[in-house]
Amino acid sequence: AIDISAAVLIITCPCALGLAVPAVVTAASGKLFRRGLLIKDGTALERLAEVDTVVFDKTGTLTMGTPKPENLGDLNAQDMAVAAALAAGSSHPLARALAEGAAAAGCTPATLDDLREVPGYGVEGRWQGQIVRLGRADWIGATAGNSTATHLKIGTGAPITLRFADSLRPGAETAVAALIAQGKRVLLVSGDVEGAVAALAQRLGISEWHAGALPQEKAALVTQLTGQGARVLMVGDGLNDTAALAAAHVSVSPASALDAARTASDIVLLGQDLSPVADAVKIAVQARRRIKENFGISILYNAVAVPIALIGLATPLAAALAMSASSITVSLNSLRLK
C-alpha cells in the first residue's frame, strides 16, 4: 500500500501540466526577441494568436517618422523663428523635423508664451500678443493639399504651408503583404491628408484606409471593429495613437515611439524593420498550437499512467521515470518553436 501510494503521488505530480504554457511562452518569447520584438505582457502572445484584423498608423510606423522639410527656405527669418519655437513644443515627427531643420539653418527660436500642444491638431502659443499656431490645415484655417504638410499661422496673417518628404520604413511592404497572405484584414488610419494616405495605401496594397483621423477617431475605429467581433492588432507610435493602442486586443509600437505609446503597447519593436510584426502573428499561432499539444500530452500521460499506478503495476522508481519523461516530452515539444 505504501509503495502504491508513493507511486501514485509521484506519477500524478503535475510537472508536465505546469510546464505546458510557460515552456511555450518562454520559447516563443525568445524567438521573437531574436527577431526584434520584446513582449511586455505575459498574455500578449495568446491574444496575438487570435488577431484577425491589423490597423496601422502611417507616420512613424509605416514610414520612418524622420521627414525632411522641403520648402523651409520659403520662410523669412521671423516666421522661421516662430515656427521653430512652436515645433519645439511638440513631439510629433513633423514638428521634430521642422525644429531640426530650423536649427540646421542657424535659426534661433522665438520666445513664446502659453505654449501648449493640442493632441491631433498641433501646437499653439502667444507671440508679441498674437496667437500663433502650427498644425493641421483645418485647425489653422489653411487648405489641405495632397502631400504631407504642416501649416503655420501667425496672428491674422495668411497660413504658410510647410511640406515634408518621408521614407518608407524597412520591411513595411513585406509585413503588409505577409499579413494579407495570412488572411488578415489590414487597414491604414492616419491623421495625414487624404492624398498622402491614399498614395501610401496604394503602394502597400492596403484597400481600406482612413485619412485626417483625430486620436479619438482612431480609438473609435478600433472600438467599432472590436464591436463587430474583430480581434484587432494596432500598430502605432505617437501620442495620437495611444488611445487606439490601449483599446486594441493587442498592440505593437516601435522602440522609437513616445513613452506614452510604448507604455500602452503590449509588444515593442526594437529595430527599424517592420517585417517581424507579421512573423510575430505567425509565431503566436504556432505557440498556441504547441500549448494545446502540451495539454494533450499531459492529459494522455495522466490517463494512462495513473490507472497503472493505482493498480500497483508501477514502482516508485518507474513512476519517477514516467513523470520525468512526460516533463521532458512537453519541454522538447515547446522547443520545436525554436
Coordinates of N, CA, C and O in Angstrom, one line a residue, residues 61-239:
T61 N 5.3 54.8 -38.3 CA 5.0 53.4 -38.1 C 5.3 52.7 -39.5 O 6.2 51.9 -39.6
L62 N 4.5 53.0 -40.5 CA 4.8 52.5 -41.8 C 5.9 53.3 -42.5 O 6.5 52.8 -43.4
T63 N 6.0 54.6 -42.1 CA 7.1 55.4 -42.5 C 8.2 55.5 -41.4 O 7.9 55.2 -40.3
M64 N 9.3 56.0 -41.7 CA 10.4 56.1 -40.7 C 10.1 57.1 -39.6 O 10.7 57.1 -38.6
G65 N 9.3 58.1 -39.9 CA 9.0 59.1 -38.9 C 10.1 60.1 -38.8 O 10.2 60.8 -37.8
T66 N 11.0 60.2 -39.9 CA 12.0 61.2 -39.9 C 11.9 62.0 -41.2 O 12.8 62.0 -42.1
P67 N 10.8 62.7 -41.3 CA 10.6 63.5 -42.5 C 11.6 64.7 -42.7 O 12.1 65.1 -41.7
K68 N 11.7 65.1 -43.9 CA 12.6 66.3 -44.1 C 11.8 67.4 -44.7 O 11.0 67.2 -45.7
P69 N 11.9 68.6 -44.2 CA 11.1 69.8 -44.8 C 11.7 70.1 -46.2 O 12.9 70.1 -46.4
E70 N 10.7 70.3 -47.1 CA 11.1 70.5 -48.5 C 11.2 72.0 -48.9 O 11.9 72.4 -49.8
N71 N 10.4 72.9 -48.2 CA 10.4 74.3 -48.6 C 10.6 75.2 -47.4 O 10.0 76.3 -47.3
L72 N 11.5 74.8 -46.5 CA 11.8 75.7 -45.3 C 12.4 77.0 -45.8 O 12.2 78.0 -45.1
G73 N 13.0 77.1 -46.9 CA 13.6 78.3 -47.4 C 12.5 79.3 -47.8 O 12.9 80.5 -48.0
D74 N 11.3 78.9 -47.9 CA 10.2 79.9 -48.2 C 9.9 80.8 -47.0 O 9.2 81.9 -47.2
L75 N 10.3 80.5 -45.8 CA 10.1 81.3 -44.6 C 11.1 82.4 -44.4 O 12.3 82.1 -44.7
N76 N 10.6 83.6 -44.0 CA 11.6 84.6 -43.7 C 12.1 84.3 -42.2 O 11.6 83.4 -41.6
A77 N 13.1 85.0 -41.8 CA 13.7 84.8 -40.5 C 12.8 84.8 -39.3 O 12.8 84.0 -38.4
Q78 N 11.8 85.8 -39.4 CA 10.9 85.9 -38.3 C 9.9 84.7 -38.2 O 9.7 84.1 -37.2
D79 N 9.4 84.3 -39.4 CA 8.4 83.2 -39.5 C 9.1 81.9 -39.0 O 8.5 81.1 -38.3
M80 N 10.4 81.7 -39.5 CA 11.1 80.5 -39.1 C 11.4 80.5 -37.6 O 11.3 79.4 -37.0
A81 N 11.6 81.6 -37.0 CA 11.9 81.6 -35.5 C 10.6 81.2 -34.8 O 10.7 80.5 -33.8
V82 N 9.5 81.7 -35.2 CA 8.2 81.4 -34.6 C 7.9 79.9 -34.8 O 7.5 79.2 -33.9
A83 N 8.1 79.4 -36.0 CA 7.8 78.0 -36.4 C 8.7 77.1 -35.5 O 8.2 76.1 -35.0
A84 N 10.0 77.5 -35.4 CA 10.9 76.7 -34.6 C 10.5 76.6 -33.2 O 10.6 75.5 -32.5
A85 N 10.0 77.7 -32.6 CA 9.6 77.7 -31.2 C 8.4 76.9 -31.0 O 8.2 76.2 -30.0
L86 N 7.4 76.9 -31.9 CA 6.2 76.1 -31.9 C 6.6 74.6 -32.0 O 6.1 73.8 -31.2
A87 N 7.4 74.3 -32.9 CA 7.8 72.9 -33.2 C 8.5 72.3 -32.0 O 8.4 71.1 -31.7
A88 N 9.3 73.1 -31.2 CA 10.0 72.7 -30.0 C 9.0 72.2 -29.0 O 9.4 71.4 -28.1
G89 N 7.7 72.6 -29.1 CA 6.8 72.3 -28.0 C 6.0 71.0 -28.4 O 5.0 70.7 -27.7
S90 N 6.4 70.3 -29.4 CA 5.6 69.1 -29.8 C 6.6 68.0 -30.0 O 7.7 68.1 -30.4
S91 N 6.0 66.7 -29.9 CA 6.8 65.5 -30.1 C 6.4 64.9 -31.4 O 6.9 63.8 -31.7
H92 N 5.6 65.5 -32.2 CA 5.2 64.9 -33.5 C 6.4 64.9 -34.4 O 7.2 65.8 -34.4
P93 N 6.5 63.8 -35.3 CA 7.6 63.7 -36.2 C 7.8 64.9 -37.1 O 8.9 65.4 -37.4
L94 N 6.7 65.5 -37.6 CA 6.8 66.7 -38.4 C 7.4 67.9 -37.6 O 8.2 68.7 -38.2
A95 N 7.0 68.0 -36.4 CA 7.5 69.1 -35.6 C 8.9 68.9 -35.3 O 9.7 69.9 -35.3
R96 N 9.3 67.7 -34.9 CA 10.7 67.4 -34.7 C 11.6 67.7 -35.9 O 12.7 68.3 -35.8
A97 N 11.1 67.3 -37.1 CA 11.8 67.6 -38.3 C 12.0 69.1 -38.6 O 13.0 69.5 -39.0
L98 N 10.9 69.8 -38.3 CA 10.9 71.2 -38.5 C 11.9 71.9 -37.6 O 12.7 72.8 -38.0
A99 N 11.9 71.5 -36.3 CA 12.8 72.1 -35.3 C 14.3 71.8 -35.7 O 15.1 72.7 -35.6
E100 N 14.5 70.5 -36.2 CA 15.9 70.2 -36.6 C 16.3 71.0 -37.8 O 17.5 71.4 -37.9
G101 N 15.4 71.1 -38.8 CA 15.7 71.9 -40.0 C 16.0 73.3 -39.7 O 16.9 73.9 -40.3
A102 N 15.2 73.9 -38.8 CA 15.4 75.3 -38.4 C 16.8 75.5 -37.7 O 17.5 76.5 -38.0
A103 N 17.1 74.5 -36.8 CA 18.4 74.6 -36.1 C 19.6 74.5 -37.1 O 20.6 75.2 -37.0
A104 N 19.4 73.6 -38.1 CA 20.5 73.4 -39.1 C 20.7 74.7 -39.9 O 21.8 74.9 -40.4
A105 N 19.6 75.4 -40.1 CA 19.7 76.7 -40.8 C 20.2 77.9 -40.0 O 20.2 79.0 -40.4
G106 N 20.5 77.6 -38.7 CA 21.1 78.6 -37.8 C 20.0 79.5 -37.2 O 20.3 80.6 -36.8
C107 N 18.8 79.0 -37.2 CA 17.7 79.9 -36.6 C 17.6 79.8 -35.1 O 17.7 78.7 -34.6
T108 N 17.4 80.9 -34.5 CA 17.2 80.9 -33.0 C 15.7 81.0 -32.8 O 15.0 82.0 -33.2
P109 N 15.1 80.1 -32.1 CA 13.6 80.1 -31.8 C 13.2 81.3 -31.1 O 13.9 81.9 -30.3
A110 N 12.0 81.8 -31.5 CA 11.4 83.0 -30.8 C 11.0 82.6 -29.4 O 10.8 81.4 -29.0
T111 N 10.7 83.6 -28.6 CA 10.2 83.3 -27.2 C 8.7 83.4 -27.2 O 8.1 84.5 -27.6
L112 N 8.0 82.3 -26.8 CA 6.6 82.3 -26.9 C 6.0 82.1 -25.5 O 6.7 81.6 -24.6
D113 N 4.8 82.6 -25.3 CA 4.1 82.4 -24.0 C 2.9 81.5 -24.2 O 2.4 81.3 -25.3
D114 N 2.5 80.8 -23.1 CA 1.3 79.9 -23.1 C 1.4 78.8 -24.2 O 0.4 78.5 -24.9
L115 N 2.6 78.3 -24.3 CA 2.8 77.2 -25.3 C 2.1 75.9 -24.9 O 2.3 75.5 -23.8
R116 N 1.3 75.3 -25.8 CA 0.6 74.1 -25.4 C 0.4 73.3 -26.7 O 0.2 73.8 -27.8
E117 N 0.4 71.9 -26.5 CA 0.2 71.0 -27.6 C -1.3 70.5 -27.5 O -1.7 70.1 -26.4
V118 N -2.0 70.5 -28.6 CA -3.3 70.0 -28.7 C -3.3 68.7 -29.5 O -3.1 68.7 -30.7
P119 N -3.4 67.6 -28.8 CA -3.3 66.3 -29.5 C -4.2 66.1 -30.7 O -5.4 66.4 -30.6
G120 N -3.6 65.8 -31.8 CA -4.4 65.6 -33.0 C -4.5 66.8 -33.9 O -5.0 66.8 -35.0
Y121 N -4.1 68.0 -33.3 CA -4.3 69.2 -34.0 C -3.0 70.0 -34.3 O -2.6 70.3 -35.4
G122 N -2.2 70.2 -33.2 CA -0.9 70.9 -33.4 C -0.5 71.6 -32.1 O -0.9 71.2 -31.0
V123 N 0.2 72.7 -32.3 CA 0.8 73.4 -31.2 C 0.3 74.9 -31.3 O 0.3 75.5 -32.4
E124 N 0.1 75.5 -30.1 CA -0.4 76.9 -30.1 C 0.3 77.6 -29.0 O 0.8 77.1 -28.0
G125 N 0.6 78.9 -29.3 CA 1.3 79.8 -28.3 C 0.9 81.2 -28.6 O 0.1 81.5 -29.4
R126 N 1.6 82.1 -27.8 CA 1.3 83.5 -28.0 C 2.7 84.2 -28.2 O 3.6 84.0 -27.4
W127 N 2.7 85.0 -29.3 CA 4.0 85.7 -29.6 C 3.6 87.2 -29.9 O 2.8 87.5 -30.8
Q128 N 4.3 88.1 -29.1 CA 4.0 89.5 -29.3 C 2.5 89.9 -29.3 O 2.1 90.7 -30.1
G129 N 1.8 89.2 -28.4 CA 0.4 89.5 -28.3 C -0.5 88.8 -29.3 O -1.7 88.9 -29.3
Q130 N 0.1 88.0 -30.2 CA -0.7 87.4 -31.2 C -0.7 85.8 -31.0 O 0.2 85.3 -30.5
I131 N -1.8 85.2 -31.4 CA -1.9 83.8 -31.3 C -1.2 83.2 -32.5 O -1.4 83.6 -33.6
V132 N -0.3 82.2 -32.2 CA 0.4 81.6 -33.3 C 0.2 80.1 -33.2 O 0.1 79.5 -32.1
R133 N 0.0 79.5 -34.4 CA -0.3 78.0 -34.4 C 0.5 77.3 -35.4 O 0.8 77.9 -36.5
L134 N 0.8 76.0 -35.2 CA 1.4 75.1 -36.1 C 0.7 73.8 -36.1 O 0.6 73.2 -35.0
G135 N 0.2 73.3 -37.2 CA -0.5 72.1 -37.1 C -1.4 71.8 -38.3 O -1.1 72.2 -39.5
R136 N -2.5 71.1 -38.1 CA -3.4 70.7 -39.1 C -4.0 71.8 -39.9 O -4.3 72.9 -39.4
A137 N -4.3 71.5 -41.2 CA -4.9 72.6 -42.1 C -6.2 73.1 -41.6 O -6.4 74.3 -41.5
D138 N -7.1 72.2 -41.2 CA -8.5 72.7 -40.7 C -8.4 73.4 -39.4 O -9.3 74.2 -39.1
W139 N -7.4 73.2 -38.6 CA -7.2 73.9 -37.3 C -6.6 75.3 -37.6 O -7.0 76.2 -36.9
I140 N -5.8 75.3 -38.5 CA -5.1 76.6 -38.8 C -6.0 77.5 -39.7 O -5.9 78.7 -39.6
G141 N -6.8 76.9 -40.5 CA -7.6 77.7 -41.5 C -6.9 77.7 -42.8 O -7.2 78.6 -43.7
A142 N -6.1 76.7 -43.1 CA -5.4 76.5 -44.4 C -6.1 75.5 -45.2 O -7.0 74.8 -44.8
T143 N -5.7 75.4 -46.5 CA -6.3 74.4 -47.4 C -5.4 73.2 -47.5 O -4.2 73.3 -47.8
A144 N -5.9 72.0 -47.2 CA -5.1 70.8 -47.2 C -4.7 70.4 -48.6 O -5.6 70.5 -49.5
G145 N -3.5 70.1 -48.8 CA -3.1 69.6 -50.1 C -3.0 68.1 -50.2 O -3.7 67.4 -49.5
N146 N -2.2 67.6 -51.2 CA -2.2 66.2 -51.4 C -0.8 65.6 -50.9 O -0.6 64.4 -51.1
S147 N 0.0 66.4 -50.2 CA 1.2 65.9 -49.7 C 1.3 66.1 -48.2 O 0.6 66.9 -47.6
T148 N 2.2 65.4 -47.5 CA 2.4 65.5 -46.1 C 2.9 66.9 -45.8 O 3.8 67.4 -46.3
A149 N 2.1 67.6 -44.9 CA 2.5 69.0 -44.6 C 2.0 69.4 -43.2 O 1.1 68.8 -42.7
T150 N 2.6 70.5 -42.7 CA 2.0 71.2 -41.5 C 1.9 72.6 -41.9 O 2.4 73.1 -42.9
H151 N 1.1 73.4 -41.1 CA 0.8 74.7 -41.5 C 1.0 75.7 -40.4 O 0.8 75.4 -39.2
L152 N 1.5 76.9 -40.7 CA 1.9 77.9 -39.7 C 1.0 79.1 -39.9 O 0.8 79.5 -41.0
K153 N 0.5 79.6 -38.8 CA -0.3 80.8 -38.9 C 0.1 81.7 -37.7 O 0.1 81.3 -36.6
I154 N 0.4 83.0 -38.1 CA 0.8 84.0 -37.1 C -0.2 85.1 -37.1 O -0.4 85.8 -38.1
G155 N -0.9 85.2 -36.0 CA -1.9 86.2 -35.8 C -3.0 86.0 -36.9 O -3.6 85.0 -37.1
T156 N -3.3 87.1 -37.6 CA -4.3 87.2 -38.6 C -3.7 87.0 -40.0 O -4.4 87.2 -41.0
G157 N -2.4 86.7 -40.0 CA -1.7 86.5 -41.3 C -2.2 85.3 -42.1 O -2.8 84.4 -41.5
A158 N -1.8 85.3 -43.3 CA -2.2 84.1 -44.2 C -1.4 82.9 -43.7 O -0.2 82.9 -43.3
P159 N -2.0 81.7 -43.8 CA -1.4 80.4 -43.4 C -0.2 80.1 -44.3 O -0.3 80.4 -45.5
I160 N 0.9 79.6 -43.8 CA 2.0 79.2 -44.6 C 2.1 77.6 -44.5 O 2.1 77.1 -43.4
T161 N 2.2 77.0 -45.7 CA 2.3 75.6 -45.7 C 3.7 75.1 -45.8 O 4.5 75.6 -46.6
L162 N 4.1 74.1 -45.0 CA 5.4 73.6 -44.9 C 5.3 72.1 -45.3 O 4.7 71.3 -44.6
R163 N 5.9 71.7 -46.5 CA 5.7 70.4 -47.0 C 6.9 69.5 -46.5 O 8.0 70.0 -46.3
F164 N 6.7 68.2 -46.4 CA 7.7 67.3 -45.9 C 7.7 66.0 -46.8 O 6.7 65.6 -47.4
A165 N 8.9 65.4 -46.8 CA 9.0 64.1 -47.5 C 9.5 63.1 -46.5 O 10.4 63.4 -45.7
D166 N 8.9 61.9 -46.5 CA 9.3 60.9 -45.5 C 9.5 59.6 -46.3 O 9.0 59.4 -47.4
S167 N 10.4 58.7 -45.7 CA 10.7 57.5 -46.4 C 10.0 56.3 -45.8 O 9.6 56.3 -44.6
L168 N 9.7 55.3 -46.6 CA 9.0 54.1 -46.1 C 9.9 53.3 -45.1 O 11.1 53.2 -45.3
R169 N 9.3 52.8 -44.0 CA 10.1 52.0 -43.0 C 10.5 50.7 -43.7 O 9.7 50.0 -44.4
P170 N 11.7 50.2 -43.4 CA 12.2 48.9 -44.0 C 11.2 47.8 -43.5 O 10.8 47.8 -42.3
G171 N 10.9 46.9 -44.4 CA 10.0 45.8 -44.1 C 8.6 46.1 -44.1 O 7.7 45.2 -43.8
A172 N 8.2 47.4 -44.3 CA 6.7 47.7 -44.3 C 6.0 46.9 -45.4 O 4.9 46.4 -45.2
E173 N 6.5 46.9 -46.6 CA 5.9 46.2 -47.7 C 5.8 44.7 -47.4 O 4.8 44.1 -47.7
T174 N 6.9 44.2 -46.9 CA 6.9 42.7 -46.6 C 5.9 42.4 -45.5 O 5.2 41.4 -45.6
A175 N 5.8 43.2 -44.4 CA 4.9 43.0 -43.3 C 3.5 43.0 -43.8 O 2.7 42.1 -43.5
V176 N 3.1 44.0 -44.6 CA 1.7 44.1 -45.0 C 1.3 43.0 -46.0 O 0.3 42.3 -45.8
A177 N 2.2 42.6 -46.9 CA 2.0 41.5 -47.8 C 1.8 40.2 -47.1 O 1.0 39.4 -47.4
A178 N 2.7 40.0 -46.1 CA 2.6 38.7 -45.3 C 1.3 38.6 -44.5 O 0.7 37.5 -44.4
L179 N 0.9 39.7 -43.9 CA -0.3 39.7 -43.1 C -1.5 39.4 -44.0 O -2.4 38.7 -43.6
I180 N -1.5 40.1 -45.2 CA -2.6 39.8 -46.1 C -2.6 38.4 -46.6 O -3.7 37.7 -46.7
A181 N -1.4 37.8 -46.8 CA -1.3 36.4 -47.2 C -1.8 35.5 -46.1 O -2.3 34.4 -46.4
Q182 N -1.7 35.9 -44.9 CA -2.2 35.1 -43.7 C -3.7 35.2 -43.6 O -4.3 34.6 -42.7
G183 N -4.3 36.0 -44.4 CA -5.8 36.2 -44.4 C -6.2 37.2 -43.4 O -7.4 37.3 -43.1
K184 N -5.3 38.1 -43.0 CA -5.7 39.2 -42.1 C -6.3 40.4 -42.8 O -5.9 40.7 -44.0
R185 N -7.2 41.0 -42.2 CA -7.8 42.3 -42.8 C -6.9 43.4 -42.3 O -6.6 43.6 -41.1
V186 N -6.3 44.2 -43.3 CA -5.3 45.2 -43.0 C -5.9 46.6 -43.3 O -6.5 46.8 -44.4
L187 N -5.8 47.5 -42.3 CA -6.3 48.9 -42.5 C -5.2 49.9 -42.2 O -4.3 49.6 -41.4
L188 N -5.3 51.0 -42.8 CA -4.4 52.1 -42.6 C -5.2 53.3 -42.1 O -6.1 53.7 -42.7
V189 N -4.8 53.9 -40.9 CA -5.5 55.0 -40.4 C -4.5 56.1 -40.0 O -3.5 55.8 -39.3
S190 N -4.7 57.3 -40.4 CA -3.7 58.3 -40.2 C -4.3 59.7 -40.1 O -5.4 60.0 -40.6
G191 N -3.6 60.6 -39.4 CA -4.1 62.0 -39.3 C -3.6 62.8 -40.5 O -4.0 64.0 -40.6
D192 N -2.8 62.2 -41.4 CA -2.3 62.9 -42.6 C -3.4 63.2 -43.6 O -4.5 62.7 -43.5
V193 N -3.0 64.0 -44.6 CA -4.0 64.4 -45.6 C -4.3 63.2 -46.5 O -3.6 62.2 -46.6
E194 N -5.5 63.3 -47.2 CA -6.0 62.2 -48.0 C -5.1 61.7 -49.1 O -4.9 60.5 -49.3
G195 N -4.5 62.7 -49.8 CA -3.6 62.3 -50.9 C -2.4 61.5 -50.5 O -2.1 60.5 -51.1
A196 N -1.7 61.9 -49.4 CA -0.6 61.2 -48.9 C -0.9 59.8 -48.4 O -0.2 58.8 -48.6
V197 N -2.1 59.7 -47.7 CA -2.5 58.4 -47.1 C -2.9 57.4 -48.3 O -2.6 56.3 -48.3
A198 N -3.7 58.0 -49.2 CA -4.1 57.1 -50.4 C -2.9 56.6 -51.2 O -2.9 55.5 -51.6
A199 N -1.9 57.5 -51.4 CA -0.7 57.1 -52.1 C 0.0 55.9 -51.4 O 0.5 55.0 -52.0
L200 N 0.2 56.1 -50.1 CA 0.9 55.0 -49.3 C 0.1 53.7 -49.3 O 0.6 52.6 -49.5
A201 N -1.2 53.8 -49.1 CA -2.1 52.7 -49.1 C -2.0 51.9 -50.4 O -1.9 50.7 -50.5
Q202 N -2.0 52.7 -51.5 CA -1.9 52.0 -52.9 C -0.6 51.4 -53.0 O -0.5 50.2 -53.6
R203 N 0.5 52.0 -52.6 CA 1.8 51.4 -52.7 C 2.0 50.1 -51.9 O 2.6 49.2 -52.4
L204 N 1.3 50.0 -50.8 CA 1.4 48.8 -49.9 C 0.4 47.8 -50.2 O 0.4 46.7 -49.6
G205 N -0.6 48.1 -51.0 CA -1.7 47.2 -51.3 C -2.7 47.1 -50.3 O -3.4 46.1 -50.1
I206 N -2.9 48.2 -49.5 CA -4.0 48.3 -48.5 C -5.2 48.9 -49.1 O -5.2 50.1 -49.5
S207 N -6.3 48.2 -49.1 CA -7.5 48.6 -49.7 C -8.4 49.5 -48.8 O -9.2 50.3 -49.3
E208 N -8.3 49.4 -47.5 CA -9.1 50.1 -46.6 C -8.2 51.2 -45.8 O -7.2 50.8 -45.2
W209 N -8.5 52.4 -46.0 CA -7.7 53.5 -45.3 C -8.5 54.6 -44.9 O -9.6 54.9 -45.5
H210 N -8.1 55.3 -43.9 CA -8.8 56.5 -43.3 C -7.8 57.6 -43.1 O -6.8 57.4 -42.5
A211 N -8.1 58.8 -43.7 CA -7.2 59.9 -43.6 C -7.8 61.0 -42.7 O -9.0 61.0 -42.4
G212 N -6.9 61.9 -42.2 CA -7.4 63.0 -41.4 C -8.0 62.6 -40.1 O -8.8 63.3 -39.5
A213 N -7.6 61.4 -39.5 CA -8.2 60.9 -38.3 C -7.6 61.5 -37.1 O -6.4 61.6 -36.9
L214 N -8.5 62.0 -36.2 CA -8.1 62.5 -34.9 C -7.8 61.3 -33.9 O -8.3 60.2 -34.2
P215 N -7.2 61.6 -32.8 CA -6.9 60.5 -31.8 C -8.1 59.7 -31.4 O -8.2 58.5 -31.4
Q216 N -9.2 60.5 -31.1 CA -10.5 59.8 -30.7 C -11.1 59.0 -31.8 O -11.8 58.0 -31.6
E217 N -10.9 59.5 -33.1 CA -11.4 58.7 -34.2 C -10.7 57.4 -34.4 O -11.3 56.4 -34.8
K218 N -9.4 57.5 -34.2 CA -8.6 56.2 -34.3 C -9.1 55.2 -33.2 O -9.3 54.0 -33.5
A219 N -9.2 55.7 -32.0 CA -9.7 54.8 -30.9 C -11.1 54.3 -31.2 O -11.5 53.1 -31.0
A220 N -12.0 55.2 -31.8 CA -13.3 54.8 -32.1 C -13.4 53.7 -33.2 O -14.2 52.8 -33.2
L221 N -12.4 53.8 -34.2 CA -12.4 52.8 -35.2 C -12.0 51.5 -34.7 O -12.6 50.5 -35.0
V222 N -11.0 51.4 -33.8 CA -10.6 50.2 -33.1 C -11.8 49.6 -32.3 O -12.1 48.4 -32.4
T223 N -12.5 50.5 -31.6 CA -13.6 50.1 -30.8 C -14.8 49.5 -31.7 O -15.4 48.5 -31.4
Q224 N -15.0 50.2 -32.8 CA -16.0 49.8 -33.7 C -15.7 48.4 -34.3 O -16.6 47.5 -34.4
L225 N -14.4 48.2 -34.7 CA -14.0 46.9 -35.2 C -14.2 45.8 -34.2 O -14.6 44.7 -34.5
T226 N -13.8 46.1 -32.9 CA -14.0 45.2 -31.8 C -15.4 44.8 -31.6 O -15.8 43.7 -31.4
G227 N -16.3 45.8 -31.7 CA -17.7 45.6 -31.5 C -18.3 44.7 -32.6 O -19.3 44.1 -32.4
Q228 N -17.7 44.7 -33.8 CA -18.1 43.9 -34.9 C -17.6 42.4 -34.8 O -17.8 41.6 -35.7
G229 N -16.8 42.2 -33.7 CA -16.3 40.8 -33.5 C -14.9 40.6 -33.9 O -14.3 39.5 -33.8
A230 N -14.2 41.7 -34.3 CA -12.8 41.6 -34.8 C -11.8 41.6 -33.6 O -12.1 42.2 -32.6
R231 N -10.7 40.9 -33.8 CA -9.6 40.9 -32.8 C -8.5 41.7 -33.4 O -7.9 41.3 -34.4
V232 N -8.4 42.9 -32.9 CA -7.6 44.0 -33.6 C -6.2 44.0 -33.0 O -6.0 44.1 -31.8
L233 N -5.2 44.0 -33.9 CA -3.8 44.4 -33.6 C -3.6 45.8 -34.1 O -3.7 46.1 -35.3
M234 N -3.2 46.7 -33.2 CA -3.0 48.1 -33.5 C -1.5 48.3 -33.5 O -0.8 47.9 -32.5
V235 N -0.9 48.9 -34.6 CA 0.5 49.2 -34.6 C 0.6 50.7 -34.8 O 0.2 51.3 -35.8
G236 N 1.2 51.4 -33.8 CA 1.3 52.8 -33.8 C 2.4 53.3 -32.9 O 3.0 52.6 -32.2
D237 N 2.7 54.6 -33.1 CA 3.9 55.1 -32.4 C 3.7 56.5 -31.7 O 4.6 56.9 -30.9
G238 N 2.7 57.2 -31.9 CA 2.6 58.6 -31.5 C 1.6 58.8 -30.4 O 0.8 57.9 -30.0
L239 N 1.6 60.0 -29.9 CA 0.6 60.4 -28.8 C -0.8 60.3 -29.4 O -1.8 59.9 -28.6

